[in-house]
Short mmCIF file of C-alpha atoms and ligand atoms in Angstrom, two decimals:
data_model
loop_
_atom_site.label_atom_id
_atom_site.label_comp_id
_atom_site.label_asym_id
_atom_site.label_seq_id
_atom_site.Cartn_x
_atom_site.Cartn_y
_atom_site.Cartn_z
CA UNK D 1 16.50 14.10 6.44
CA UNK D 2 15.03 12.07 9.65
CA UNK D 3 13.46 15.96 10.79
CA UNK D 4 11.51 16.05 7.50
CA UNK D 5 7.68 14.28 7.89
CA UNK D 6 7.39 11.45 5.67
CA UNK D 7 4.79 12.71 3.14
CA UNK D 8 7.67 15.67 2.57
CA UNK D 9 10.45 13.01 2.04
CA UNK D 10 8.36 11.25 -0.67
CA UNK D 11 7.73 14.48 -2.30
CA UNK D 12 11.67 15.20 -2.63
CA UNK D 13 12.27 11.79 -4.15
CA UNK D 14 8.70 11.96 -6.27
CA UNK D 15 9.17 12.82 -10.26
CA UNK D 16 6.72 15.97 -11.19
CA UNK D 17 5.01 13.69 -13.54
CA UNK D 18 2.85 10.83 -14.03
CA UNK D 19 4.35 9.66 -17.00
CA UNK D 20 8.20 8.21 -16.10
CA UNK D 21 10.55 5.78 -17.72
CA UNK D 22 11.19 2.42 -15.58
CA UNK D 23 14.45 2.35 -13.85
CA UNK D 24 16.24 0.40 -15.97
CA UNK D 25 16.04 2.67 -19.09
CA UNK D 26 16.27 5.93 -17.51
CA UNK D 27 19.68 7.54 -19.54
CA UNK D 28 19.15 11.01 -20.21
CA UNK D 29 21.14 13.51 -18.59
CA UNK D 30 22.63 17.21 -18.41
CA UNK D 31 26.45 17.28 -18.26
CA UNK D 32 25.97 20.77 -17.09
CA UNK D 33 24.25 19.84 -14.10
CA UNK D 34 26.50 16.85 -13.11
CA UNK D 35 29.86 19.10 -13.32
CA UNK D 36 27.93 21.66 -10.82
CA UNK D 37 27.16 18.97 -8.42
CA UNK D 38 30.71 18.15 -8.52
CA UNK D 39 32.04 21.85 -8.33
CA UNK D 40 29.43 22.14 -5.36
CA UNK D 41 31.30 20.00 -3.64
CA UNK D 42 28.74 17.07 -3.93
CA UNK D 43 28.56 13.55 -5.70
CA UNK D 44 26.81 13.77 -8.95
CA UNK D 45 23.63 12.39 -8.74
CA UNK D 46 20.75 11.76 -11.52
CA UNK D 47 18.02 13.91 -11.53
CA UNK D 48 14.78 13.20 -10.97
CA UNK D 49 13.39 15.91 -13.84
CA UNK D 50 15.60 13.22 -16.41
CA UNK D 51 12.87 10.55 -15.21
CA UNK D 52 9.97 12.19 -17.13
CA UNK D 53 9.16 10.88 -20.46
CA UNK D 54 8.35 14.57 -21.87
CA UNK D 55 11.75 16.07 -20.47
CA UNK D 56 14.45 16.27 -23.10
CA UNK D 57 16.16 19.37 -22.32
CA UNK D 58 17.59 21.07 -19.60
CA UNK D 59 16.03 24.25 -18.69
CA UNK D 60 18.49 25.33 -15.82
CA UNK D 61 21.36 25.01 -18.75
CA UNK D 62 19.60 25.57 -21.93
CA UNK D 63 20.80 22.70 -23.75
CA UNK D 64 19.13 18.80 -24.77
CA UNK D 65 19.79 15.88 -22.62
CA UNK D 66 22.13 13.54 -23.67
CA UNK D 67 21.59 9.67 -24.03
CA UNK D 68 24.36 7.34 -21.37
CA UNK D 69 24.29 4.69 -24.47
CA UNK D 70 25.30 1.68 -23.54
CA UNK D 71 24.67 2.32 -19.45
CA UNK D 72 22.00 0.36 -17.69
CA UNK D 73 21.95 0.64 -14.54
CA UNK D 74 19.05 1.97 -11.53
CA UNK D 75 21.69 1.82 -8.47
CA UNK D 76 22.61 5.22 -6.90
CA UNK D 77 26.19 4.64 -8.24
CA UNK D 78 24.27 5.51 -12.39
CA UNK D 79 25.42 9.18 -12.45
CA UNK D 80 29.11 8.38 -11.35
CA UNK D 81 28.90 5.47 -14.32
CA UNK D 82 27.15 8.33 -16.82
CA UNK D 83 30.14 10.56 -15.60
CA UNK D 84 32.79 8.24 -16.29
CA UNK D 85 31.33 7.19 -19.56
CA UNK D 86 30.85 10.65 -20.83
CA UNK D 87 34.15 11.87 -20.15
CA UNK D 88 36.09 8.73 -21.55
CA UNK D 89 33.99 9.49 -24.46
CA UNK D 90 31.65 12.13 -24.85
CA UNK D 91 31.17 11.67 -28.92
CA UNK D 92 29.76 8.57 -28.31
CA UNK D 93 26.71 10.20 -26.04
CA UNK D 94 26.69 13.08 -28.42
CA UNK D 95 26.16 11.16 -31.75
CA UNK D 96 23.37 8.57 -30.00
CA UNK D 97 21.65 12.19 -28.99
CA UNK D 98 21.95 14.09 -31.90
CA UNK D 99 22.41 17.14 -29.41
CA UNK D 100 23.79 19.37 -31.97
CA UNK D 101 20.07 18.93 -34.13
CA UNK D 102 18.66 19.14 -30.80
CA UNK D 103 20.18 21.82 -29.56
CA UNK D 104 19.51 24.25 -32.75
CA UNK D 105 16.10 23.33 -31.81
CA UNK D 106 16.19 24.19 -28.18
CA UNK D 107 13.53 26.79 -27.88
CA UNK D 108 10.71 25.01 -29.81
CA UNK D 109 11.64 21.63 -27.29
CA UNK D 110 11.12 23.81 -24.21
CA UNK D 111 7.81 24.98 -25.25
CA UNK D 112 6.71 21.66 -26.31
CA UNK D 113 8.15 20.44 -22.84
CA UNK D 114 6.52 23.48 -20.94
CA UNK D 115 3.47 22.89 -22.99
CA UNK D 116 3.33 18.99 -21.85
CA UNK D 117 3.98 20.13 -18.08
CA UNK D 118 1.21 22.41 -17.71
CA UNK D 119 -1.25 20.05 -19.44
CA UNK D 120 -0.13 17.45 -16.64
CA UNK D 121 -0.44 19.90 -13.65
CA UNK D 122 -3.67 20.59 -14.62
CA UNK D 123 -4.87 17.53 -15.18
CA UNK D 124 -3.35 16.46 -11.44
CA UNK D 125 -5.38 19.46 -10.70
CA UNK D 126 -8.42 18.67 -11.98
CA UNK D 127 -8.23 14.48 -10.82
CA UNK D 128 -7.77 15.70 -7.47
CA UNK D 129 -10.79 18.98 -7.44
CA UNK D 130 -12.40 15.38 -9.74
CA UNK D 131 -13.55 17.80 -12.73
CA UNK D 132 -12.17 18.21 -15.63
CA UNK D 133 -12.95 20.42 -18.39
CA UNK D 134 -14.05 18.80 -21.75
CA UNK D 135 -12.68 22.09 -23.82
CA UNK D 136 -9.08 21.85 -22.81
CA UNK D 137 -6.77 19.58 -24.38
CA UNK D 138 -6.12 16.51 -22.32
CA UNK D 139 -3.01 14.69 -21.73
CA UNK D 140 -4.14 11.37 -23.40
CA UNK D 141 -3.76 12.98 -26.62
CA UNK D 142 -0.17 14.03 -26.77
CA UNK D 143 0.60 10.87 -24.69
CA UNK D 144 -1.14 8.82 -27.72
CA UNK D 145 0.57 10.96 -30.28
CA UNK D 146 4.05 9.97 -28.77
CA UNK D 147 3.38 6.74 -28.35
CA UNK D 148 2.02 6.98 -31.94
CA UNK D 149 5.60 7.94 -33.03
CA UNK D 150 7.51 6.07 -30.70
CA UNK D 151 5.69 2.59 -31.53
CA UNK D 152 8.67 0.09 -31.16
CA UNK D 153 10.45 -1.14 -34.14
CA UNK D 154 7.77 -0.19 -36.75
CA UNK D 155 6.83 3.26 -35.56
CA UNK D 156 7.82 5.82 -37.72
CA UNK D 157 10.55 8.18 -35.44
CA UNK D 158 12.36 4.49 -35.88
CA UNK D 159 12.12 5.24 -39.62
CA UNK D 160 14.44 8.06 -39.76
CA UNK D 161 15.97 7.53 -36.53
CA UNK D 162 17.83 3.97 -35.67
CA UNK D 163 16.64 2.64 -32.07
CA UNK D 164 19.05 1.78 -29.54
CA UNK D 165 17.32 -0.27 -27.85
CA UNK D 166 15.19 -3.09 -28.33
CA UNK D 167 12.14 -3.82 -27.41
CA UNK D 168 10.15 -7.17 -27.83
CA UNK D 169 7.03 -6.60 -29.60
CA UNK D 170 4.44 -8.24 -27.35
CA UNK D 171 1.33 -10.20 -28.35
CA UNK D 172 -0.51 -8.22 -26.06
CA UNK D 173 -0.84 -4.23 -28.00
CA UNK D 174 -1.62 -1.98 -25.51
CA UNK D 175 1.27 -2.77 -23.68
CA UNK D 176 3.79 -3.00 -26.91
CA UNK D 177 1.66 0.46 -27.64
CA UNK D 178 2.24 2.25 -24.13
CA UNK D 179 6.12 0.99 -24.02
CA UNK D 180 7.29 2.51 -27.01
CA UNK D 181 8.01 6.01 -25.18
CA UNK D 182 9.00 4.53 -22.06
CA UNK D 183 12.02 2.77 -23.81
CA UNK D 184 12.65 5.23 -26.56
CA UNK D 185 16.29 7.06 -26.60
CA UNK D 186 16.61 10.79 -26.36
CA UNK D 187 16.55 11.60 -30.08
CA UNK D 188 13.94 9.74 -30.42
CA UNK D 189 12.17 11.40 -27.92
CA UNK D 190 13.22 14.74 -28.61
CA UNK D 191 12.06 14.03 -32.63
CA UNK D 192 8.62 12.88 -31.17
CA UNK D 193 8.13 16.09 -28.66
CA UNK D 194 9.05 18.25 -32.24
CA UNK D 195 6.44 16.60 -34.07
CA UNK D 196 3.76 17.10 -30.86
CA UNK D 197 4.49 20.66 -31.04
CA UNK D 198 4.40 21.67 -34.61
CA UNK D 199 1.23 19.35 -34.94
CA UNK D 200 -0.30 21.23 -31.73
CA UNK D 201 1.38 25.01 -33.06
CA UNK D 202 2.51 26.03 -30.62
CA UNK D 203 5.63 27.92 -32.16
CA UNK D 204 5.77 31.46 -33.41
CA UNK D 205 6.44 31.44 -37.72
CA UNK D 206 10.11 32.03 -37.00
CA UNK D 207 10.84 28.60 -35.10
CA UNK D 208 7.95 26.73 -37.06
CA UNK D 209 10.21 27.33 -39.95
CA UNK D 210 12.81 25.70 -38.13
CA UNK D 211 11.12 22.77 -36.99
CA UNK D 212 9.48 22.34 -40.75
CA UNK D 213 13.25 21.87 -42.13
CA UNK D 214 13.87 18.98 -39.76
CA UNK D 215 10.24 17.45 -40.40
CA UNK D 216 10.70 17.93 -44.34
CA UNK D 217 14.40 16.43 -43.67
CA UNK D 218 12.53 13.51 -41.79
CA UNK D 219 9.91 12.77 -43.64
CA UNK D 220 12.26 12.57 -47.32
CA UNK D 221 13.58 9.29 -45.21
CA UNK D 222 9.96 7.98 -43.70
CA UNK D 223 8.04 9.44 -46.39
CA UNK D 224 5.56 12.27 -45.74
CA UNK D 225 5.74 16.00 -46.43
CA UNK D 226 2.65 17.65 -44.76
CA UNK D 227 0.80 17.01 -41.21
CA UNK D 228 -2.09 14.70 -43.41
CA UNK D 229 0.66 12.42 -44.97
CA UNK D 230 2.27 12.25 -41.30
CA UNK D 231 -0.42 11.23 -40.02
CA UNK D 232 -0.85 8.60 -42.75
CA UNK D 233 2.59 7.84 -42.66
CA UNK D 234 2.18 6.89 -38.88
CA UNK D 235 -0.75 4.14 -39.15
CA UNK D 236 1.73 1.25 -39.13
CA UNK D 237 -1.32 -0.76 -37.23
CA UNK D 238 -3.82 -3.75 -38.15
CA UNK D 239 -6.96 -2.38 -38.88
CA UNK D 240 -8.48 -3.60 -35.54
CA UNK D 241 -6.07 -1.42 -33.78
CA UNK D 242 -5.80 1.60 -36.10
CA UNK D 243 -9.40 1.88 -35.45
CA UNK D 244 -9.00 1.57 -32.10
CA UNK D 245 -6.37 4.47 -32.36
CA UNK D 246 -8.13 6.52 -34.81
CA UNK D 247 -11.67 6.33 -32.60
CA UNK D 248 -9.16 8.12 -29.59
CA UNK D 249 -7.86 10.28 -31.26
CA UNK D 250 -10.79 11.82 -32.34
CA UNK D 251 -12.11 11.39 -29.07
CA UNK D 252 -9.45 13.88 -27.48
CA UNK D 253 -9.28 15.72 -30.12
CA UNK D 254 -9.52 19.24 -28.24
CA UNK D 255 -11.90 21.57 -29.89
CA UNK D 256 -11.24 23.76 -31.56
CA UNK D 257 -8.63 21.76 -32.55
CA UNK D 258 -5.07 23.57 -34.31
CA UNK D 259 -5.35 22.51 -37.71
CA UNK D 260 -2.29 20.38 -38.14
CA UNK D 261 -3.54 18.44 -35.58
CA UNK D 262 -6.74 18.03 -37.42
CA UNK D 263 -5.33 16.94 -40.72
CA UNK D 264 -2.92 14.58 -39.15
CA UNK D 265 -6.06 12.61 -37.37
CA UNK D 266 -7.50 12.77 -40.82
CA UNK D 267 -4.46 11.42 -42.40
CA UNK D 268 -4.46 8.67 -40.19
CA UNK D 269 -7.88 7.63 -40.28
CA UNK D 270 -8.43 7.50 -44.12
CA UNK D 271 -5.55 4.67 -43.61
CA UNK D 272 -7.53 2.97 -40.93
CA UNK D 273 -10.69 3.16 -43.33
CA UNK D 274 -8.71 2.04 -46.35
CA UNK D 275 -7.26 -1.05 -44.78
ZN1 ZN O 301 21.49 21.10 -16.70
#
């Protein structure tokens, strides 16, 4: 390690994204991955992929990350804990997951994932060349639209999905606003990198199909049954801040824009008008 230069050191220990959960939530995991460390003759350790908000499966395995409920901890000592916990009881990680719904979903979640990844190495690209092309969809939009979903306590993945953890809604929005996926479990997460996808299309008829049943599933619990009442569905906000939302949203709204995504923005501005 002492042979490598310092700006290659940081880069081992650096996540590949800009977006990554705090320390103290960080929880998802592949129990693949951990047994190989093991049967590579090395201490499990957490990897630093699991640190991205828009990771949520494993693409070395082909399987969803799990949720360590219950586990906080940031020391280097986390995976043996995660290790421990899982194989005293792995239903527990698998129920607060919902791996198996996750898993029958794998392919459209790596495309989503893929999908998020590129749009973030490009933009890196583009923030360090300092252009950026006003055509191409920019990160800020799926980062809003997860955030969106993932709004703490009243957002609406928290409608048909029960948090595990809590998080104190703040006086100040932005912040309560930018938290939500940054404390979010897995299935949450996983539920609001579905939604991104199907409302960006990126998924051939077959595994749209797929991903309708679960949205049709979830919105019978939070209420909505197309991408316009979705989008309605999600405007949980005062009017000063659905406008707020609503004005960047159209803002980064890439053009031409799929038209999911299109009626979704609509169905969540007529709210922010209404109100
Ligand atoms: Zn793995």
């Amino acid at each position: 390690m002492l042979d490598i230069p310092r700006e290659e050191q940081a880069k081992i220990f650096q996540p590949n994204s800009q977006w990554v959960i705090p320390r103290y939530f960080r929880r998802s995991f592949c129990y693949s991955c951990m047994k190989e460390h093991i049967a590579n003759f090395s201490l499990p350790s957490y990897r630093k992929e699991w640190c991205s908000v828009g990771v949520v499966v494993c693409q070395i395995h082909k399987c969803s990350l799990l949720d360590a409920s219950g586990i906080v901890a940031s020391s280097p000592s986390m995976a043996m804990r995660i290790l421990k916990a899982y194989s005293e009881d792995p239903s527990q990680c698998v129920a607060a997951s919902r791996s198996h719904d996750a898993d029958e979903q794998f392919t459209a979640l790596y495309k989503t994932q893929l999908f998020f990844q590129t749009l973030e190495a490009s933009q890196q690209q583009a923030d360090q060349n300092g252009m950026w092309s006003c055509s191409e969809p920019h990160t800020g939009l799926p980062r809003l639209l997860l955030s969106i979903f993932l709004y703490p306590r009243f957002g609406l993945v928290n409608r048909f999905i029960a948090p595990r953890s809590s998080y104190r809604i703040t006086t100040l929005f932005q912040q309560t606003l930018n938290a939500g996926p940054l404390v979010a479990g897995i299935a949450q997460r996983w539920a609001g990198m579905l939604m991104l996808g199907w409302l960006f299309e990126l998924f051939t008829p077959r595994e749209s199909t797929d991903v309708e049943s679960f949205i049709e599933r979830a919105g019978a619990i939070a209420g909505f049954h197309d991408a316009r009442s979705l989008g309605a569905a999600c405007n949980v906000f005062n009017s000063l801040h659905s406008d707020v939302i609503a004005r960047r949203l159209r803002e980064w709204m890439p053009n031409p824009s799929p038209a999911l995504l299109q009626q979704f923005i609509e169905g969540f501005s007529e709210v922010s008008i209404r109100s």
